[in-house]
Short mmCIF file of N, CA, C and O and ligand atoms in Angstrom, two decimals:
data_model
loop_
_atom_site.label_atom_id
_atom_site.label_comp_id
_atom_site.label_asym_id
_atom_site.label_seq_id
_atom_site.Cartn_x
_atom_site.Cartn_y
_atom_site.Cartn_z
N MET Q 4 3.64 9.29 3.12
CA MET Q 4 3.46 8.50 4.05
C MET Q 4 2.15 7.56 3.43
O MET Q 4 0.81 8.27 2.83
N LEU Q 5 1.50 6.52 3.76
CA LEU Q 5 0.74 5.75 3.41
C LEU Q 5 -0.45 5.71 4.42
O LEU Q 5 0.23 5.13 5.59
N GLN Q 6 -1.21 6.17 4.08
CA GLN Q 6 -2.54 6.11 5.54
C GLN Q 6 -3.36 5.00 5.63
O GLN Q 6 -3.75 4.39 4.38
N CYS Q 7 -3.48 4.58 6.80
CA CYS Q 7 -4.23 3.13 7.20
C CYS Q 7 -5.70 3.38 6.36
O CYS Q 7 -6.47 4.34 6.57
N GLN Q 8 -5.96 2.23 5.89
CA GLN Q 8 -7.56 2.32 5.11
C GLN Q 8 -8.40 1.31 6.12
O GLN Q 8 -9.06 0.45 5.04
N ILE Q 9 -8.32 1.29 6.83
CA ILE Q 9 -9.08 0.46 7.96
C ILE Q 9 -10.84 0.75 7.23
O ILE Q 9 -11.55 -0.51 6.93
N ASP Q 10 -11.32 1.74 7.20
CA ASP Q 10 -12.69 1.95 6.94
C ASP Q 10 -12.98 1.37 5.50
O ASP Q 10 -14.02 0.49 5.39
N SER Q 11 -12.27 1.39 4.53
CA SER Q 11 -12.45 0.97 2.96
C SER Q 11 -12.63 -0.79 3.27
O SER Q 11 -12.86 -1.70 2.70
N ALA Q 12 -10.97 -1.29 3.84
CA ALA Q 12 -10.93 -2.54 4.04
C ALA Q 12 -12.38 -3.14 4.79
O ALA Q 12 -12.37 -4.35 4.36
N SER Q 13 -12.87 -2.75 5.92
CA SER Q 13 -13.58 -3.33 6.73
C SER Q 13 -14.72 -3.33 5.63
O SER Q 13 -15.76 -4.29 5.41
N ARG Q 14 -15.38 -2.22 4.99
CA ARG Q 14 -16.41 -2.51 3.66
C ARG Q 14 -16.31 -3.34 3.30
O ARG Q 14 -17.10 -4.00 2.60
N HIS Q 15 -15.03 -3.85 2.29
CA HIS Q 15 -15.29 -4.88 1.55
C HIS Q 15 -14.98 -6.12 2.02
O HIS Q 15 -15.87 -6.67 1.38
N ALA Q 16 -14.42 -6.43 3.36
CA ALA Q 16 -14.28 -7.71 3.40
C ALA Q 16 -15.20 -8.07 4.72
O ALA Q 16 -15.31 -9.54 4.74
N LEU Q 17 -15.63 -7.25 5.42
CA LEU Q 17 -16.40 -7.87 6.52
C LEU Q 17 -17.60 -7.92 6.58
O LEU Q 17 -18.11 -6.74 6.32
N PRO Q 18 -18.78 -8.61 6.74
CA PRO Q 18 -20.11 -8.53 6.93
C PRO Q 18 -20.61 -7.70 8.22
O PRO Q 18 -20.24 -7.96 9.23
N PRO Q 19 -21.11 -6.77 7.71
CA PRO Q 19 -21.61 -5.29 8.81
C PRO Q 19 -22.74 -6.19 9.85
O PRO Q 19 -22.06 -5.32 10.89
N THR Q 20 -23.15 -7.12 9.44
CA THR Q 20 -24.27 -7.40 10.41
C THR Q 20 -23.69 -8.27 11.47
O THR Q 20 -24.35 -8.77 12.41
N ALA Q 21 -22.30 -9.16 10.95
CA ALA Q 21 -21.95 -10.45 11.85
C ALA Q 21 -21.77 -9.36 13.69
O ALA Q 21 -20.75 -8.49 13.46
N MET Q 22 -21.71 -10.45 14.33
CA MET Q 22 -21.38 -9.74 16.02
C MET Q 22 -20.42 -9.18 16.28
O MET Q 22 -19.81 -8.30 16.96
N PRO Q 23 -19.28 -10.03 15.85
CA PRO Q 23 -17.64 -9.83 15.75
C PRO Q 23 -17.45 -8.33 15.33
O PRO Q 23 -16.62 -7.75 15.53
N VAL Q 24 -18.12 -7.74 14.11
CA VAL Q 24 -18.19 -6.66 13.58
C VAL Q 24 -18.69 -5.75 14.17
O VAL Q 24 -18.08 -4.21 14.36
N GLN Q 25 -20.06 -6.06 14.44
CA GLN Q 25 -21.07 -4.98 15.01
C GLN Q 25 -20.07 -4.48 16.54
O GLN Q 25 -20.14 -3.58 16.76
N ASP Q 26 -19.43 -5.67 16.94
CA ASP Q 26 -18.81 -5.45 18.47
C ASP Q 26 -17.44 -4.10 18.30
O ASP Q 26 -17.29 -3.47 19.08
N ARG Q 27 -16.82 -4.26 16.79
CA ARG Q 27 -15.81 -3.38 16.63
C ARG Q 27 -16.29 -2.29 15.61
O ARG Q 27 -15.46 -1.67 15.13
N LYS Q 28 -17.51 -1.96 15.81
CA LYS Q 28 -18.13 -0.86 14.88
C LYS Q 28 -17.40 0.08 14.90
O LYS Q 28 -16.85 0.58 13.73
N MET Q 29 -17.04 0.90 15.94
CA MET Q 29 -16.72 2.26 15.97
C MET Q 29 -15.13 2.18 15.49
O MET Q 29 -14.62 3.08 14.64
N SER Q 30 -14.57 0.98 16.06
CA SER Q 30 -12.96 1.25 15.39
C SER Q 30 -12.78 0.54 14.11
O SER Q 30 -11.82 0.76 13.34
N LEU Q 31 -13.69 -0.21 13.53
CA LEU Q 31 -13.48 -0.32 12.02
C LEU Q 31 -14.16 0.67 10.98
O LEU Q 31 -13.62 0.52 9.61
N ASP Q 32 -14.81 1.28 11.31
CA ASP Q 32 -15.73 2.66 10.35
C ASP Q 32 -14.71 3.67 10.38
O ASP Q 32 -15.08 4.67 9.63
N THR Q 33 -14.18 4.02 11.10
CA THR Q 33 -12.91 5.23 11.90
C THR Q 33 -11.99 5.33 10.40
O THR Q 33 -11.88 4.63 9.59
N ALA Q 34 -11.99 7.23 10.46
CA ALA Q 34 -11.22 6.99 9.23
C ALA Q 34 -9.76 7.49 10.02
O ALA Q 34 -9.37 8.23 10.53
N CYS Q 35 -9.04 6.20 9.89
CA CYS Q 35 -7.90 6.18 10.70
C CYS Q 35 -6.63 7.10 10.11
O CYS Q 35 -6.44 7.09 8.84
N ARG Q 36 -5.87 8.12 10.91
CA ARG Q 36 -4.73 8.69 10.12
C ARG Q 36 -3.64 8.03 10.81
O ARG Q 36 -2.12 8.88 10.35
N GLU Q 37 -3.53 6.93 11.15
CA GLU Q 37 -2.24 6.33 11.34
C GLU Q 37 -1.41 6.26 10.37
O GLU Q 37 -1.78 5.63 9.38
N GLU Q 38 -0.23 6.08 10.29
CA GLU Q 38 0.59 5.36 9.02
C GLU Q 38 0.55 3.88 8.81
O GLU Q 38 0.50 3.17 9.73
N ALA Q 39 0.20 3.76 7.82
CA ALA Q 39 0.23 1.90 7.53
C ALA Q 39 1.19 1.59 7.76
O ALA Q 39 2.37 1.86 6.49
N THR Q 40 1.65 0.27 7.91
CA THR Q 40 2.59 -0.18 8.05
C THR Q 40 2.72 -1.65 7.55
O THR Q 40 3.78 -2.34 7.50
N TYR Q 41 1.65 -2.48 7.27
CA TYR Q 41 1.36 -3.49 6.76
C TYR Q 41 0.20 -3.67 5.58
O TYR Q 41 -0.60 -2.65 5.47
N SER Q 42 0.43 -4.86 4.76
CA SER Q 42 -0.39 -4.88 3.74
C SER Q 42 -1.34 -5.90 3.76
O SER Q 42 -0.56 -6.96 4.27
N ALA Q 43 -2.25 -6.19 3.53
CA ALA Q 43 -3.32 -7.13 3.53
C ALA Q 43 -4.04 -7.47 2.00
O ALA Q 43 -4.67 -6.50 1.92
N LYS Q 44 -3.90 -8.56 1.81
CA LYS Q 44 -5.05 -8.78 0.58
C LYS Q 44 -6.21 -9.64 0.92
O LYS Q 44 -6.38 -10.75 1.76
N LEU Q 45 -7.38 -8.94 1.00
CA LEU Q 45 -8.80 -9.54 1.68
C LEU Q 45 -9.83 -9.74 0.34
O LEU Q 45 -9.95 -9.38 -0.35
N GLY Q 46 -10.02 -11.03 0.58
CA GLY Q 46 -10.98 -11.30 -0.10
C GLY Q 46 -12.60 -10.59 -0.07
O GLY Q 46 -12.90 -10.45 1.39
N GLY Q 47 -13.30 -9.99 -0.92
CA GLY Q 47 -14.56 -9.38 -0.31
C GLY Q 47 -15.67 -10.21 -0.13
O GLY Q 47 -15.60 -11.56 0.02
N LEU Q 48 -16.98 -9.85 0.34
CA LEU Q 48 -18.15 -10.38 0.61
C LEU Q 48 -18.73 -11.02 -0.43
O LEU Q 48 -19.26 -10.43 -1.88
N SER Q 49 -19.11 -12.07 -0.77
CA SER Q 49 -19.78 -12.82 -1.72
C SER Q 49 -21.34 -13.41 -1.36
O SER Q 49 -20.98 -13.16 -0.06
N LYS Q 50 -22.07 -14.25 -1.52
CA LYS Q 50 -22.96 -14.41 -1.04
C LYS Q 50 -23.04 -15.87 -0.21
O LYS Q 50 -23.51 -15.49 0.95
N GLY Q 51 -22.00 -16.52 -0.22
CA GLY Q 51 -22.07 -17.60 0.54
C GLY Q 51 -20.67 -17.10 2.06
O GLY Q 51 -20.17 -16.28 1.59
N HIS Q 52 -20.56 -17.81 2.99
CA HIS Q 52 -20.03 -17.70 4.04
C HIS Q 52 -18.55 -18.27 3.70
O HIS Q 52 -17.55 -17.58 4.48
N ASP Q 53 -18.08 -19.15 2.39
CA ASP Q 53 -17.00 -19.30 2.58
C ASP Q 53 -16.16 -18.58 1.37
O ASP Q 53 -15.00 -18.60 0.99
N ARG Q 54 -16.99 -16.85 0.89
CA ARG Q 54 -16.11 -15.85 0.03
C ARG Q 54 -15.70 -16.42 -1.06
O ARG Q 54 -14.92 -16.27 -1.63
N LYS Q 55 -16.12 -17.97 -1.71
CA LYS Q 55 -15.61 -18.47 -3.24
C LYS Q 55 -15.77 -17.27 -4.20
O LYS Q 55 -17.29 -16.85 -4.31
N GLY Q 56 -14.74 -17.52 -4.89
CA GLY Q 56 -15.11 -15.99 -5.99
C GLY Q 56 -15.33 -14.72 -5.80
O GLY Q 56 -15.19 -14.14 -6.67
N SER Q 57 -14.93 -14.35 -4.76
CA SER Q 57 -14.70 -12.87 -4.45
C SER Q 57 -13.72 -12.15 -4.73
O SER Q 57 -12.56 -12.60 -4.91
N PRO Q 58 -14.02 -11.38 -5.37
CA PRO Q 58 -13.09 -9.95 -5.81
C PRO Q 58 -11.65 -9.87 -4.08
O PRO Q 58 -12.19 -9.57 -3.16
N VAL Q 59 -10.72 -10.06 -4.62
CA VAL Q 59 -9.59 -9.44 -3.79
C VAL Q 59 -8.87 -8.37 -4.26
O VAL Q 59 -8.45 -7.93 -5.11
N ARG Q 60 -8.75 -7.57 -2.84
CA ARG Q 60 -8.22 -6.38 -2.75
C ARG Q 60 -6.96 -5.98 -1.95
O ARG Q 60 -7.28 -7.02 -0.85
N GLU Q 61 -6.07 -5.43 -1.90
CA GLU Q 61 -5.09 -5.08 -1.42
C GLU Q 61 -5.28 -3.84 -0.68
O GLU Q 61 -5.65 -2.97 -0.98
N PHE Q 62 -5.06 -3.55 0.65
CA PHE Q 62 -5.31 -2.66 1.46
C PHE Q 62 -4.14 -2.57 2.38
O PHE Q 62 -3.57 -3.33 2.95
N VAL Q 63 -3.76 -1.16 3.16
CA VAL Q 63 -2.31 -1.20 3.64
C VAL Q 63 -3.38 -0.28 5.25
O VAL Q 63 -3.94 0.07 5.18
N LEU Q 64 -2.37 -1.24 6.18
CA LEU Q 64 -3.23 -1.02 7.52
C LEU Q 64 -2.07 -0.59 8.36
O LEU Q 64 -0.92 -0.59 7.96
N CYS Q 65 -2.43 0.13 9.79
CA CYS Q 65 -1.58 0.49 10.56
C CYS Q 65 -1.38 -0.83 11.62
O CYS Q 65 -2.09 -1.85 11.16
N GLU Q 66 -0.41 -0.67 12.58
CA GLU Q 66 -0.59 -1.72 13.20
C GLU Q 66 -1.66 -2.13 13.91
O GLU Q 66 -2.05 -3.42 14.15
N ASN Q 67 -2.43 -1.54 14.91
CA ASN Q 67 -3.23 -1.36 15.62
C ASN Q 67 -4.52 -2.52 14.58
O ASN Q 67 -5.09 -3.17 15.13
N HIS Q 68 -4.86 -1.48 13.37
CA HIS Q 68 -5.82 -2.11 12.62
C HIS Q 68 -5.77 -3.65 12.01
O HIS Q 68 -6.24 -4.15 11.56
N SER Q 69 -4.24 -3.69 11.68
CA SER Q 69 -3.86 -4.80 10.79
C SER Q 69 -4.01 -6.11 12.35
O SER Q 69 -4.79 -7.03 12.02
N GLN Q 70 -3.89 -5.91 13.52
CA GLN Q 70 -4.26 -6.92 14.66
C GLN Q 70 -5.88 -7.06 15.00
O GLN Q 70 -6.50 -8.19 15.18
N LEU Q 71 -6.42 -5.80 14.67
CA LEU Q 71 -7.74 -6.04 14.92
C LEU Q 71 -8.58 -6.63 13.60
O LEU Q 71 -9.33 -7.40 13.97
N MET Q 72 -7.97 -6.70 12.25
CA MET Q 72 -8.63 -7.15 11.49
C MET Q 72 -8.25 -8.90 11.48
O MET Q 72 -9.38 -9.47 11.43
N THR Q 73 -7.04 -9.24 11.95
CA THR Q 73 -6.44 -10.71 12.30
C THR Q 73 -7.84 -11.23 12.97
O THR Q 73 -8.22 -12.38 13.37
N GLN Q 74 -7.98 -10.50 14.50
CA GLN Q 74 -8.47 -10.93 15.62
C GLN Q 74 -10.18 -10.85 15.29
O GLN Q 74 -10.66 -11.90 15.33
N VAL Q 75 -10.74 -10.17 14.41
CA VAL Q 75 -12.20 -10.03 14.23
C VAL Q 75 -12.20 -11.00 12.95
O VAL Q 75 -13.28 -12.11 13.26
N ASP Q 76 -11.34 -11.29 12.11
CA ASP Q 76 -11.18 -12.61 10.99
C ASP Q 76 -11.25 -14.02 11.88
O ASP Q 76 -12.30 -14.81 11.34
N ARG Q 77 -10.71 -14.08 12.92
CA ARG Q 77 -10.53 -15.25 13.90
C ARG Q 77 -12.09 -15.55 14.42
O ARG Q 77 -12.40 -16.62 14.35
N GLU Q 78 -12.55 -14.47 14.77
CA GLU Q 78 -14.01 -15.04 15.21
C GLU Q 78 -15.29 -14.97 14.22
O GLU Q 78 -16.00 -15.90 14.59
N LEU Q 79 -14.60 -14.36 13.05
CA LEU Q 79 -15.86 -14.41 12.03
C LEU Q 79 -15.34 -16.33 11.44
O LEU Q 79 -16.59 -16.68 11.24
N MET Q 80 -14.39 -16.94 11.80
CA MET Q 80 -14.17 -18.10 11.17
C MET Q 80 -14.55 -18.80 12.35
O MET Q 80 -15.31 -20.16 11.98
N GLU Q 81 -14.62 -18.87 13.55
CA GLU Q 81 -15.37 -19.62 14.39
C GLU Q 81 -16.94 -19.38 14.60
O GLU Q 81 -17.65 -20.42 14.87
N ASP Q 82 -17.50 -18.28 13.63
CA ASP Q 82 -19.06 -18.69 13.33
C ASP Q 82 -19.12 -18.84 12.09
O ASP Q 82 -20.39 -18.85 11.62
N GLY Q 83 -17.98 -19.67 11.55
CA GLY Q 83 -18.52 -20.49 10.13
C GLY Q 83 -18.18 -19.41 8.81
O GLY Q 83 -18.35 -20.18 7.88
N TRP Q 84 -17.29 -18.39 8.91
CA TRP Q 84 -17.09 -17.67 7.89
C TRP Q 84 -15.53 -18.16 7.46
O TRP Q 84 -14.86 -18.72 8.36
N GLY Q 85 -15.50 -18.18 6.04
CA GLY Q 85 -14.11 -18.53 5.48
C GLY Q 85 -13.15 -17.27 5.96
O GLY Q 85 -13.94 -16.00 6.01
N THR Q 86 -12.03 -17.47 5.99
CA THR Q 86 -11.27 -16.44 5.97
C THR Q 86 -11.34 -15.01 4.99
O THR Q 86 -11.67 -15.68 3.98
N ALA Q 87 -10.94 -14.22 5.82
CA ALA Q 87 -10.75 -12.70 4.80
C ALA Q 87 -9.58 -12.70 4.05
O ALA Q 87 -9.61 -12.23 3.13
N PHE Q 88 -8.56 -13.43 4.66
CA PHE Q 88 -7.46 -13.17 4.36
C PHE Q 88 -6.93 -14.08 3.09
O PHE Q 88 -6.81 -15.39 2.96
N ALA Q 89 -6.90 -13.17 1.64
CA ALA Q 89 -6.59 -13.96 0.30
C ALA Q 89 -4.95 -14.27 0.59
O ALA Q 89 -4.48 -15.22 0.08
N GLU Q 90 -4.19 -13.39 1.23
CA GLU Q 90 -3.15 -13.62 1.28
C GLU Q 90 -2.45 -13.36 2.89
O GLU Q 90 -3.32 -12.61 3.41
N LYS Q 91 -1.81 -13.53 3.64
CA LYS Q 91 -1.28 -12.95 5.08
C LYS Q 91 -0.76 -11.90 4.86
O LYS Q 91 -0.23 -11.25 4.06
N THR Q 92 -1.15 -11.20 6.11
CA THR Q 92 -0.59 -9.92 6.30
C THR Q 92 0.96 -9.73 5.76
O THR Q 92 1.43 -10.86 6.32
N ARG Q 93 1.36 -8.57 5.06
CA ARG Q 93 3.05 -8.70 5.34
C ARG Q 93 3.39 -7.09 5.68
O ARG Q 93 2.51 -6.17 5.54
N SER Q 94 4.35 -6.82 6.36
CA SER Q 94 5.22 -5.57 6.84
C SER Q 94 5.50 -4.75 5.32
O SER Q 94 6.23 -5.56 4.33
N LEU Q 95 5.24 -3.82 5.68
CA LEU Q 95 5.92 -2.86 4.31
C LEU Q 95 7.42 -2.66 4.30
O LEU Q 95 7.71 -1.93 3.56
N SER Q 96 7.95 -2.69 5.75
CA SER Q 96 9.25 -2.08 5.98
C SER Q 96 10.07 -3.24 5.40
O SER Q 96 9.82 -4.34 5.28
ZN1 LIG B 115 -5.50 2.52 11.56
#
């Protein structure tokens, strides 16, 4: 089975000092042992908030962390960040 990669995904895509990320730090930094059921292509952090030209990597996530990533991303966008999702989350099944 594929294991959820939330810790690598959050390190790649989420600005560590932003409030929505700080609020969920425990859940985002965790080494999750759940089975990954979703895949997401995430843009990395670049200098600007818009993430233009940032490297895109694909990660697999469990259902809970896929939802959490979507939620944190929405809050970051409200704070003026470009979305982290280079491509919409898709189900692996
Ligand atoms: Zn997970």
